[in-house]
Coordinates of C-alpha atoms in Angstrom, one line a residue:
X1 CA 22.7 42.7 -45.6
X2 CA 25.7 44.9 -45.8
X3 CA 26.8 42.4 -49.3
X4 CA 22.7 43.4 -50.8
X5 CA 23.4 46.8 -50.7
X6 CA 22.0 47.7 -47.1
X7 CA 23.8 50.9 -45.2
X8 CA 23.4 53.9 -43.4
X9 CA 19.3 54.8 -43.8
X10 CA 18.4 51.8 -45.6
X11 CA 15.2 50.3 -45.0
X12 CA 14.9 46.8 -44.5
X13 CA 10.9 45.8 -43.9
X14 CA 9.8 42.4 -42.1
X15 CA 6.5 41.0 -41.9
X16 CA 7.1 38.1 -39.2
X17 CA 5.6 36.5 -36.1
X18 CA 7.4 36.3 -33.2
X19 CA 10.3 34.6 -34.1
X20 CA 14.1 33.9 -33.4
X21 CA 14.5 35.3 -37.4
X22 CA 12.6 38.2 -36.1
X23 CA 14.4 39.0 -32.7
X24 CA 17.8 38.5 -34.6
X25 CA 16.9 41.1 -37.4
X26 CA 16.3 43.6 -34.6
X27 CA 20.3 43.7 -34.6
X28 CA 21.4 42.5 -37.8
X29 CA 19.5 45.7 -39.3
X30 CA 20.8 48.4 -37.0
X31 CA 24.2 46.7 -37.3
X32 CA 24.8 46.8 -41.1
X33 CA 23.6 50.8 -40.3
X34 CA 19.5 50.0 -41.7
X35 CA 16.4 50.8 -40.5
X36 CA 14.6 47.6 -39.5
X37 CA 10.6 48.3 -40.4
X38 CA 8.3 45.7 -38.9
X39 CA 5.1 45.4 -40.0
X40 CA 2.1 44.8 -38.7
X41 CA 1.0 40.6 -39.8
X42 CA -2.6 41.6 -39.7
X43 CA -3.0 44.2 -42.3
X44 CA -4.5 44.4 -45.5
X45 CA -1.6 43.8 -48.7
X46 CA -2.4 47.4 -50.1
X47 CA -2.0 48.7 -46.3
X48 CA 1.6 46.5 -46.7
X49 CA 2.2 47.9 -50.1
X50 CA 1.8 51.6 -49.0
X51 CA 4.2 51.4 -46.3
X52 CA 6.5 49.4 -48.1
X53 CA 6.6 52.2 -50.9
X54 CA 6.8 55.2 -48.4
X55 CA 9.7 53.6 -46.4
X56 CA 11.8 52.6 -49.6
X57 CA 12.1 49.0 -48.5
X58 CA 14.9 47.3 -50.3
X59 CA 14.2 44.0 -48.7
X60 CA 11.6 42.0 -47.2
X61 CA 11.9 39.5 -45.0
X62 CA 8.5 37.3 -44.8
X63 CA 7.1 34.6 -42.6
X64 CA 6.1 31.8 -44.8
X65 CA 2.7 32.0 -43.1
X66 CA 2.1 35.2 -44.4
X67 CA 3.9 34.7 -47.9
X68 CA 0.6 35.0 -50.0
X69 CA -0.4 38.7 -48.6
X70 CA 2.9 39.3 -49.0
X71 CA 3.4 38.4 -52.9
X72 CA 0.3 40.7 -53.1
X73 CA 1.7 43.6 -51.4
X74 CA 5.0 43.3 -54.1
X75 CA 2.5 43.0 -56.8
X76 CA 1.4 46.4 -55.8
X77 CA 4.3 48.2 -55.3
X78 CA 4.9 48.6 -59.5
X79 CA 9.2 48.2 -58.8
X80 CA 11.7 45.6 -57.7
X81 CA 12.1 44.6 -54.2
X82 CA 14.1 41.7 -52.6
X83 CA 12.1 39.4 -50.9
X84 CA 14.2 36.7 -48.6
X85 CA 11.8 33.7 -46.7
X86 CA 11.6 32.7 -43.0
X87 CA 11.0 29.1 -42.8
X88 CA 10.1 28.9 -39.4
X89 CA 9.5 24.9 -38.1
X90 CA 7.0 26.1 -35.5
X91 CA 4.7 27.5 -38.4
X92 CA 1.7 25.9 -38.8
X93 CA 0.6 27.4 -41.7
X94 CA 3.4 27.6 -44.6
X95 CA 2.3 29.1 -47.3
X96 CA 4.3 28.5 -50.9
X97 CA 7.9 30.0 -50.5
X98 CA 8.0 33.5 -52.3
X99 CA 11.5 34.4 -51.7
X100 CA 14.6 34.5 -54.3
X101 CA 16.0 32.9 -50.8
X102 CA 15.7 31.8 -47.5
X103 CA 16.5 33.5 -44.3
X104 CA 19.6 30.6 -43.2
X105 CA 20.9 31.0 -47.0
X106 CA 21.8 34.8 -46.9
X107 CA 23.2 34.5 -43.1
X108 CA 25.5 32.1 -44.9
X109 CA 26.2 34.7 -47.5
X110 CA 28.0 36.5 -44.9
X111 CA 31.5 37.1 -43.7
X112 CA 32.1 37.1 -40.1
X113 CA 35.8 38.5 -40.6
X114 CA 34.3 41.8 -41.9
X115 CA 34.6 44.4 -39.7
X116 CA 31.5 46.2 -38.7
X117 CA 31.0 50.0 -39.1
X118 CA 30.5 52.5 -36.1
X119 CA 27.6 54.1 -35.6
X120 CA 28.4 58.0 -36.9
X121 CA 25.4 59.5 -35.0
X122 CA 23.4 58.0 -32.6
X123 CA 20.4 59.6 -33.5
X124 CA 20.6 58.1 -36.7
X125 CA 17.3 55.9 -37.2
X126 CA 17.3 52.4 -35.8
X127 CA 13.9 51.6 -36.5
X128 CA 10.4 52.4 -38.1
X129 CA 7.1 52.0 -36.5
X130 CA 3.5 52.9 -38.1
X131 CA 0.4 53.5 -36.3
X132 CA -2.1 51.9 -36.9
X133 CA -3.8 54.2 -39.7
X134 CA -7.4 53.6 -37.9
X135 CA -8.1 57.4 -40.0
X136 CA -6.5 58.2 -42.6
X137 CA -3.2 57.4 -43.9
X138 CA -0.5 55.7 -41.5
X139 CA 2.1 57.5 -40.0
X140 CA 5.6 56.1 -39.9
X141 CA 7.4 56.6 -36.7
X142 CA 11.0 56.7 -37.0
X143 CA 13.0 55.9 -33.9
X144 CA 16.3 56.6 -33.3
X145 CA 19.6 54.6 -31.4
X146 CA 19.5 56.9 -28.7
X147 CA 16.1 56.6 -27.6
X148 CA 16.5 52.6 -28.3
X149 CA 19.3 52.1 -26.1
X150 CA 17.8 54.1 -23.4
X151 CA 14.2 52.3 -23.1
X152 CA 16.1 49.2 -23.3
X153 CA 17.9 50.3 -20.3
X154 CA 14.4 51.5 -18.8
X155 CA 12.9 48.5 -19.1
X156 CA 16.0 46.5 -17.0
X157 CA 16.2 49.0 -14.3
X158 CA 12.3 49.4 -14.0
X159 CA 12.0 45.3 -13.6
X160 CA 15.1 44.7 -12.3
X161 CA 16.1 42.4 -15.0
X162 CA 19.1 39.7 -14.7
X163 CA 20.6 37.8 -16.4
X164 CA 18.6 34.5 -14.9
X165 CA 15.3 36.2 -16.7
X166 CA 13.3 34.2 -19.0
X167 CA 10.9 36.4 -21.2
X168 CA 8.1 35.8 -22.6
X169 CA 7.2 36.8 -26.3
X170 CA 3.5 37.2 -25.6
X171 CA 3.8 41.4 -27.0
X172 CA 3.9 41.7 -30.8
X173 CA 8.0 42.2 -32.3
X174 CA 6.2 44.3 -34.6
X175 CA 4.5 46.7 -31.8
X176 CA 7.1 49.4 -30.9
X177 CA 9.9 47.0 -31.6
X178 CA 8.4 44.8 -28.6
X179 CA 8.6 47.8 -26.5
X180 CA 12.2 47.6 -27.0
X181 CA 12.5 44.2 -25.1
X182 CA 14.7 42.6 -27.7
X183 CA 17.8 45.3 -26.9
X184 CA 16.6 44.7 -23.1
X185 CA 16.8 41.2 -23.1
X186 CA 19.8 40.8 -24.9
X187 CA 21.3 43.2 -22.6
X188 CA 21.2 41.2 -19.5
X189 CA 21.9 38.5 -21.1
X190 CA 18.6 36.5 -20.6
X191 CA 16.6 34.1 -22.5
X192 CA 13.8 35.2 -25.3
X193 CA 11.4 32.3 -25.5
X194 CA 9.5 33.3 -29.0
X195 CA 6.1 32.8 -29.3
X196 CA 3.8 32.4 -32.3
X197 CA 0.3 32.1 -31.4
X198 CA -0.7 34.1 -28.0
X199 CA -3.1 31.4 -27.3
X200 CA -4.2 30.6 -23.7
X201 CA -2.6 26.8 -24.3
X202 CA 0.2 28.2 -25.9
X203 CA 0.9 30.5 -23.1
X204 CA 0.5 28.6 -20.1
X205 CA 2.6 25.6 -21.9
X206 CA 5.3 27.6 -22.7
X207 CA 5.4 29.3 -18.9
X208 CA 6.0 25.7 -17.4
X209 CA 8.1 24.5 -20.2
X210 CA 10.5 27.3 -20.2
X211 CA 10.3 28.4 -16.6
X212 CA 9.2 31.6 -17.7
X213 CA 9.8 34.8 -15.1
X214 CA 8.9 37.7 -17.3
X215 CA 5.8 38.7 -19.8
X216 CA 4.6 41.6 -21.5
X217 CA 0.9 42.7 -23.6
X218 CA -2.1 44.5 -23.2
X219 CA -4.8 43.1 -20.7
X220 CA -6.2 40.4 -23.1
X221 CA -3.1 38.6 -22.5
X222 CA -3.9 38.0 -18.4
X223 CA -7.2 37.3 -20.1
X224 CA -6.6 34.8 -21.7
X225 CA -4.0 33.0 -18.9
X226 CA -6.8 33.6 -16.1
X227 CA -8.8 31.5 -18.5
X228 CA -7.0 28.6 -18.0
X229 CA -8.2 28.2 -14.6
X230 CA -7.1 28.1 -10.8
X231 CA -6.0 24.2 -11.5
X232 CA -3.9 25.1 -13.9
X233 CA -2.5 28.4 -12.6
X234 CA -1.7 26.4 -9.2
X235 CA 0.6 24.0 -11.6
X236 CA 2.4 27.0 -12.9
X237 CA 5.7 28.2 -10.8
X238 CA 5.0 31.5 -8.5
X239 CA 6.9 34.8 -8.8
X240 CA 6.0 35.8 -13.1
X241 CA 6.3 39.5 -13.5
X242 CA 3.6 40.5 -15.9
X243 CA 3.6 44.2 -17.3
X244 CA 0.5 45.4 -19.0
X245 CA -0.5 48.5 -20.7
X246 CA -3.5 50.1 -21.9
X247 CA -6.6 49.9 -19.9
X248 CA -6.0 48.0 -16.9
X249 CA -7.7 44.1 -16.7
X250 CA -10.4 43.7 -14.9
X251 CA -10.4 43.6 -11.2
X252 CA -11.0 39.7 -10.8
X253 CA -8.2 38.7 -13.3
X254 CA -5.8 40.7 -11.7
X255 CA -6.9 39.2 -8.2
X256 CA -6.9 35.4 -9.8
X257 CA -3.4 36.5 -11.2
X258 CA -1.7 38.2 -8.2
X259 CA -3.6 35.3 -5.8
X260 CA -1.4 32.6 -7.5
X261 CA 2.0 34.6 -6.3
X262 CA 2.3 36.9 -9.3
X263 CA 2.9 40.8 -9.7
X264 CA 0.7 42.8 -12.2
X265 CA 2.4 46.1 -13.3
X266 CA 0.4 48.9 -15.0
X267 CA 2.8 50.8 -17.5
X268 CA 2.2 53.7 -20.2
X269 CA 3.8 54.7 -23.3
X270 CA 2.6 55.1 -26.8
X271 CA 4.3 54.3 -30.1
X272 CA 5.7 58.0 -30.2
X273 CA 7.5 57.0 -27.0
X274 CA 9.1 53.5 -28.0
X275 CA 6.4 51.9 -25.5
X276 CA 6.3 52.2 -21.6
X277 CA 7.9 55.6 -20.3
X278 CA 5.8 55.7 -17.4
X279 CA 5.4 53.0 -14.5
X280 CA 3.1 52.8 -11.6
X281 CA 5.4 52.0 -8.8
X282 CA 3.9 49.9 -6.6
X283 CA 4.2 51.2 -2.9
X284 CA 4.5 49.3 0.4
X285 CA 2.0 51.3 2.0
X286 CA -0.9 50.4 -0.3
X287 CA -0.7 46.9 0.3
X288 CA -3.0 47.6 3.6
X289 CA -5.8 49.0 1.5
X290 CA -8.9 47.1 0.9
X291 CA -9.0 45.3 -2.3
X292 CA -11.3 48.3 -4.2
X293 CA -9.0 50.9 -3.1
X294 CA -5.6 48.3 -4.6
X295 CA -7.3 48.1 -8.2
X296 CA -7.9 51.5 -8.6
X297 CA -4.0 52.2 -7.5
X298 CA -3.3 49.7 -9.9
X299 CA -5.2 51.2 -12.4
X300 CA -3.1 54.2 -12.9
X301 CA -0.3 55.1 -15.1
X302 CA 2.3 56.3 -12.7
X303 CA 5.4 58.1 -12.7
X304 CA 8.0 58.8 -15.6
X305 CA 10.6 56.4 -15.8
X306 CA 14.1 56.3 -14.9
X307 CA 15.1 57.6 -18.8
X308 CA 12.4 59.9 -19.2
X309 CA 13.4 63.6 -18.6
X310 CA 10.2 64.6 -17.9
X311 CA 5.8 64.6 -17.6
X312 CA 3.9 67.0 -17.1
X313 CA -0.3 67.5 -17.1
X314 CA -1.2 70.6 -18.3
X315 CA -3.7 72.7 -20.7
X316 CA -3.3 72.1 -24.1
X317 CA -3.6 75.3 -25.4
X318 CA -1.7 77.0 -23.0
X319 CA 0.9 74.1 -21.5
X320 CA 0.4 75.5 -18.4
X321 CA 0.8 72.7 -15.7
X322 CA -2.6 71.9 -14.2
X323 CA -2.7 71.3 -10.2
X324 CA -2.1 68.0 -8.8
X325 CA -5.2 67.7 -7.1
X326 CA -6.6 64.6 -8.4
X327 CA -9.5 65.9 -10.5
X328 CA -7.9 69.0 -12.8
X329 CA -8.1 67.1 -16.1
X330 CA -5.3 68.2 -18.5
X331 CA -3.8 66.8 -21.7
X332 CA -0.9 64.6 -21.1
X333 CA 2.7 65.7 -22.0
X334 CA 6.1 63.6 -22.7
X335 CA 9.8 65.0 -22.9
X336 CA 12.7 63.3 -22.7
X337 CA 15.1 61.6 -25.5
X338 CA 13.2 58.4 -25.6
X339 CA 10.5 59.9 -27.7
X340 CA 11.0 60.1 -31.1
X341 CA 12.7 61.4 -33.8
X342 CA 9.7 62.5 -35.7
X343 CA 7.0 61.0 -38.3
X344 CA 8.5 59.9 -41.5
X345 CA 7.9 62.4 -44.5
X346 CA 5.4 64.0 -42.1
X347 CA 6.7 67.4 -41.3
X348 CA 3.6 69.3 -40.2
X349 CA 2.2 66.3 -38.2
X350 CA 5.6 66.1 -36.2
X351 CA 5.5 69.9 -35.8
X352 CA 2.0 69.4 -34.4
X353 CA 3.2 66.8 -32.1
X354 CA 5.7 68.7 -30.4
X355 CA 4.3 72.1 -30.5
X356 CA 5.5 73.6 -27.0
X357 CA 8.6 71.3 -27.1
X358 CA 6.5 68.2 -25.8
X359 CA 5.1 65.3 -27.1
X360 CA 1.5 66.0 -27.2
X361 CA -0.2 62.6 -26.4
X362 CA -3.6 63.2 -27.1
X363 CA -4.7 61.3 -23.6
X364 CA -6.5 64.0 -21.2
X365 CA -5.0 62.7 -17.3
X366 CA -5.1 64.0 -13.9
X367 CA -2.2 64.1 -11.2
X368 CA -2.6 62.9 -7.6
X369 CA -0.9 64.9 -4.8
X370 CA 2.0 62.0 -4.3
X371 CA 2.6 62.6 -7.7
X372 CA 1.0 59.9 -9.7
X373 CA -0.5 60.3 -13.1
X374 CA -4.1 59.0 -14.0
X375 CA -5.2 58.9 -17.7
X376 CA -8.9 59.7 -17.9
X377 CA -9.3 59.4 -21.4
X378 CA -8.4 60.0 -25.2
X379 CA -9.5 63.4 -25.8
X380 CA -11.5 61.5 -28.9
X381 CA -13.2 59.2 -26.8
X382 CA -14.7 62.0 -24.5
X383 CA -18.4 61.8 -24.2
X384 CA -20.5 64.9 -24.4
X385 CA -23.7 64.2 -23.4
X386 CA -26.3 67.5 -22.7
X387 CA -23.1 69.7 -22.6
X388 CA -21.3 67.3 -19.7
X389 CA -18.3 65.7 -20.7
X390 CA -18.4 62.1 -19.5
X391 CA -15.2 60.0 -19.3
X392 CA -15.4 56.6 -21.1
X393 CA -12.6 54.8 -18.9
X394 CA -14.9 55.4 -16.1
X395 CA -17.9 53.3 -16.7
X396 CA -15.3 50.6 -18.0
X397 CA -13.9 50.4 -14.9
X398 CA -17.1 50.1 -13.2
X399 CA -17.8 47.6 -15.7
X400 CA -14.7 45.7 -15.3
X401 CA -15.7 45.3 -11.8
X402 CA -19.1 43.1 -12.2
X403 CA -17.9 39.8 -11.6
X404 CA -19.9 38.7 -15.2
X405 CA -17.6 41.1 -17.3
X406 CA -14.8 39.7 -19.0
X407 CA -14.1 42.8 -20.8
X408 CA -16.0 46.3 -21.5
X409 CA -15.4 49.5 -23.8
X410 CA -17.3 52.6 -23.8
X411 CA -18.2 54.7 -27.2
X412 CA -20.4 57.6 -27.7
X413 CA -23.8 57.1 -29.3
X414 CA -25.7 59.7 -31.2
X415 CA -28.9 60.7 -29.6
X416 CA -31.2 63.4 -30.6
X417 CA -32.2 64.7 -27.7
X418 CA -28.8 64.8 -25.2
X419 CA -26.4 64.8 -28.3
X420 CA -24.5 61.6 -27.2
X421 CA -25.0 58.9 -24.7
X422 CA -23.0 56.1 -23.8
X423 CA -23.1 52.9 -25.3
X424 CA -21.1 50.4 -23.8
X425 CA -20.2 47.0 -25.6
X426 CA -19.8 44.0 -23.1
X427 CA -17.8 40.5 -23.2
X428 CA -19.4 38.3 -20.4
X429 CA -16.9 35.7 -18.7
X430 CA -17.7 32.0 -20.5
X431 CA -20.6 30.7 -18.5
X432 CA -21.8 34.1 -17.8
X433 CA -25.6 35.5 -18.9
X434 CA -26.3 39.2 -17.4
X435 CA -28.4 41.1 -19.2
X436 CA -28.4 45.1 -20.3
X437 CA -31.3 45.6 -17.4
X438 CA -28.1 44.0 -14.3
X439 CA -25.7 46.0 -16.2
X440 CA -27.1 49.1 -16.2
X441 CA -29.0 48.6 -12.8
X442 CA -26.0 48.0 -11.4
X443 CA -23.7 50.8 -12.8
X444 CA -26.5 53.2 -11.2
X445 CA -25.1 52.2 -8.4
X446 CA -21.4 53.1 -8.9
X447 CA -21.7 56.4 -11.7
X448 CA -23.4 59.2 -11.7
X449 CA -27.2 58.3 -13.0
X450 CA -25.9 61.0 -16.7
X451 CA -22.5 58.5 -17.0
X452 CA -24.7 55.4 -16.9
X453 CA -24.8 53.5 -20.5
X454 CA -28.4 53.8 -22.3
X455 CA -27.3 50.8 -24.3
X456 CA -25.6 47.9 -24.2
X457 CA -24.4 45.9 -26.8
X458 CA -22.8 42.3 -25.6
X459 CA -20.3 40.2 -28.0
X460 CA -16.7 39.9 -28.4
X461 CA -14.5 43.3 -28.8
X462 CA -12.7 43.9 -32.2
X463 CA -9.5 44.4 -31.1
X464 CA -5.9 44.6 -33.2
X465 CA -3.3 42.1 -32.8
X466 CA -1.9 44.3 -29.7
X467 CA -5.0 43.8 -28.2
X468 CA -5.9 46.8 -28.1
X469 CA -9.4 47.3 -28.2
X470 CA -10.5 49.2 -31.9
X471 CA -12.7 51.9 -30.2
X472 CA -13.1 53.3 -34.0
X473 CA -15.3 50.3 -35.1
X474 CA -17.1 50.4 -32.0
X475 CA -17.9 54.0 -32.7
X476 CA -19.1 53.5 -36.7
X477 CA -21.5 50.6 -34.9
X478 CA -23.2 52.5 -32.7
X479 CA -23.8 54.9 -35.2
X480 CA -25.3 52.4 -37.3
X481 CA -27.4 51.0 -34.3
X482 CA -28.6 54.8 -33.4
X483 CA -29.9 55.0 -37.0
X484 CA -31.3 52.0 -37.5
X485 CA -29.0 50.7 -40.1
X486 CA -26.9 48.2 -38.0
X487 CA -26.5 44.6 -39.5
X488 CA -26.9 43.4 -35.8
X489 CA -30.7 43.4 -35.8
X490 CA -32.7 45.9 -33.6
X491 CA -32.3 46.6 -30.0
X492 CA -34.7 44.8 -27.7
X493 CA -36.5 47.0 -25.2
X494 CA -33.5 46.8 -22.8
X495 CA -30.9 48.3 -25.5
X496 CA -29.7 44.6 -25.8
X497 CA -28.7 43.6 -29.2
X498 CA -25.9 40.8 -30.5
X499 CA -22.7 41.8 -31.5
X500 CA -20.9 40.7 -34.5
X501 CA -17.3 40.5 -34.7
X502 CA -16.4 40.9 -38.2
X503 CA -14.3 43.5 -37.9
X504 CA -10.7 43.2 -38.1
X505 CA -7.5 45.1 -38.4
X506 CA -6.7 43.1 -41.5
X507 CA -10.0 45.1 -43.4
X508 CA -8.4 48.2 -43.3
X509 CA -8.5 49.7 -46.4
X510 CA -6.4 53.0 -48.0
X511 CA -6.8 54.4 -51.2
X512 CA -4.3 53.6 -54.2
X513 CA -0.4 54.1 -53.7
X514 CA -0.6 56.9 -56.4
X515 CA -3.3 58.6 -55.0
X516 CA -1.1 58.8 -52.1
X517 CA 1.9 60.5 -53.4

């Protein structure tokens, strides 16, 4: 890298699955004194192009599965860029090699006598991650070494990591660097077993091949493991240590899960904070409560962790600390040098974030007396229905717990008489059939009758490749639905109407690179 030109603050952009190439460029990059920019595999090759212009790529490495949107995004870009390939033998779908070279050919370009250089300033940038531009244009979050290293260490002393650990690549190298669990791994010396497809075959195969110990993803992943079934979980080795983030799974996965000898952790963090910052720390005394009372401990986000200075609960506009009382909801708050550096040519947006001297997170939380933190919701999904604010997180989790429902998520719906309702959209287990009439009747027996959905909408959730559920096309739909316009077809007399899944991270669309600049 250092021989192409690469050194202190030079980009170098990948667009790879989870792969060895991958895991290696996370310290090839910061080594030769880059930045290392993954990207995203599921977007759109103008989405590519624009972030490949506003981070000054020099080079880009490229799976060979994703080679055609990739010559597309370099058509775009209207300058040179060098563009090496990853010919990766597990890749089932190569596409035609696009590269002036391969990734094994420019390793061998190398000289292993030359001496590397120190790193002047350890907040010098390490890496660059961008949201996922869901409105408006992307914003490019720019990490730094210090805050690498000291998630990395987070992440050991949090799981108690060894070197005897076998990981998992089930998370996304491209989502907040893997939440940092390249540097951890390596670290303790453990083993990385990369994955390409999270598929629920792929998954479980690799977990008895490997002797897995140690996963990591959103709550799609335990999903899609629990759908392999109790024979096959029984066939897997006890003791995996699975931490999820986001909402938490639904109750009966995480029981099916934690049945067959496994331990579910519920973590926090956001791409502003290089992943998980916050754990819930699972405490002895809880293990006596009754099962309902166990998933909704489970269900919270915890306390900081151990390199986090600080978290805090507290009114926006004032940032004064709200009481820890359990139901004083407050927007949630971050300090500590493992958030980041700022937003990449973004000056007002990162001024915004850290107005105060925290990292505003946009999530509205409550503490509990022992301390715990509970996120309620984003302050953008809050429902306001005949001036009561209604929290979408909780009618998912009521949701979550009918034994039919595979996965839930909760969006506002215009309606002309209470300004919004909710509308919630359903995935039923396989095998399943409830209807919107069980659904509902059965949330009026766990909300309050103004929190219980008017209409329910049942297919699978679009979600992006974090599996994180895309709330913003959810949204758009039941707009469409209240006026009438939907391409789903009408609403039956229940509110139950088919949901199509055509949406896709991949169709996000931003307007021309020189309208941009």
């Amino acid at each position: 890298l250092r021989g192409r030109g690469i050194g202190r603050g030079g980009t170098v952009a990948a667009l790879a699955a989870n792969t060895p190439e991958l895991f290696e460029l996370h310290f090839a990059v910061p080594l030769s004194g880059g930045v290392l920019a993954a990207l995203n595999t599921r977007l759109d090759a103008a989405t590519i192009a624009w972030m490949l212009e506003h981070c000054e790529a020099q080079i880009l490495f490229v799976d060979r599965e994703f080679a055609a949107i990739a010559a597309d995004a370099v058509a775009r870009l209207g300058r040179g860029i060098a563009v090496i390939d990853i010919d990766d033998p597990a890749c089932l779908h190569r596409r035609a090699a696009i590269g002036e070279c391969d990734y094994e050919a420019l390793v061998a370009e190398g000289d292993a006598s030359e001496a590397l250089p120190p790193l002047e300033d350890e907040w010098d940038a390490i890496a660059l991650n961008y949201t996922s531009g869901t409105t408006g244009e992307p914003k490019g979050v720019v990490y730094h070494h210090r805050g690498a290293y000291l998630n990395a260490v987070s992440n050991a002393l949090d799981w108690q990591l060894t070197r005897d650990c076998v990981y998992l690549w089930t998370l996304p190298m491209f989502h907040c660097n893997g939440w940092c669990f390249a540097w951890t791994i390596a670290a303790v010396g453990g083993m990385a077993v990369c994955l390409r497809q999270v598929r629920t075959h792929a998954i479980v195969e690799a977990i008895a091949r490997e002797g897995v110990t140690h996963l990591c993803g959103a709550p799609t992943v335990l999903t899609m493991i629990d759908a392999a079934g109790p024979e096959v979980l029984a066939s897997l080795k006890t003791g995996v240590s699975v931490m999820v983030a986001a909402a938490p799974p639904p109750p009966s996965v995480i029981e099916a899960i934690e049945r067959h000898g496994w331990t579910v952790t519920h973590v926090y963090g956001l791409t502003e904070s290089y992943g998980p910052v916050m754990i819930n720390e699972w405490q002895a005394e809880w293990n006596g409560r009754d099962a309902e009372a166990r998933t909704a401990l489970k269900a919270r986000q915890g306390v900081r962790g151990h390199m986090l200075e600080d978290v805090m609960v507290a009114d926006p506009r004032t940032l004064q600390p709200m009481p820890a009382d359990s139901s004083s909801v407050g927007e949630l708050f971050l300090r500590g040098n493992n958030v980041m550096k700022g937003y990449l040519r973004q000056a007002e947006a990162t001024e915004a974030a850290f107005r105060g001297g925290w990292l505003h997170t946009g999530d509205l939380a409550v503490r509990h007396p022992d301390g715990y933190v509970e996120i309620r919701d984003r302050a953008k999904d809050i429902i306001i229905s005949g001036g009561e604010n209604i929290a979408t997180i909780e009618i998912e989790n009521a949701l979550h717990r009918h034994p039919s429902v595979q996965g839930a998520a909760v969006v506002a719906r215009p309606d002309p008489l209470w300004g919004e309702t909710p509308c919630a959209f359903v995935e039923l287990r396989p095998g399943e059939s409830a209807d919107a009439n069980a659904l509902i009747a059965y949330c009026r027996t766990v909300l309050a009758r103004f929190k219980v959905p008017r209409h329910v909408i049942f297919g699978p959730l679009p979600r992006s490749s974090t599996g994180k559920v895309l709330k913003y096309v959810l949204r758009e739909t039941a707009r469409e639905d209240a006026e009438g316009r939907s391409g789903l077809g009408p609403a039956d007399s229940d509110g139950e109407t088919a949901f199509d899944d055509k949406h896709d991270l991949a169709e996000i669309r931003h307007p021309p690179i020189a309208r941009q600049f």
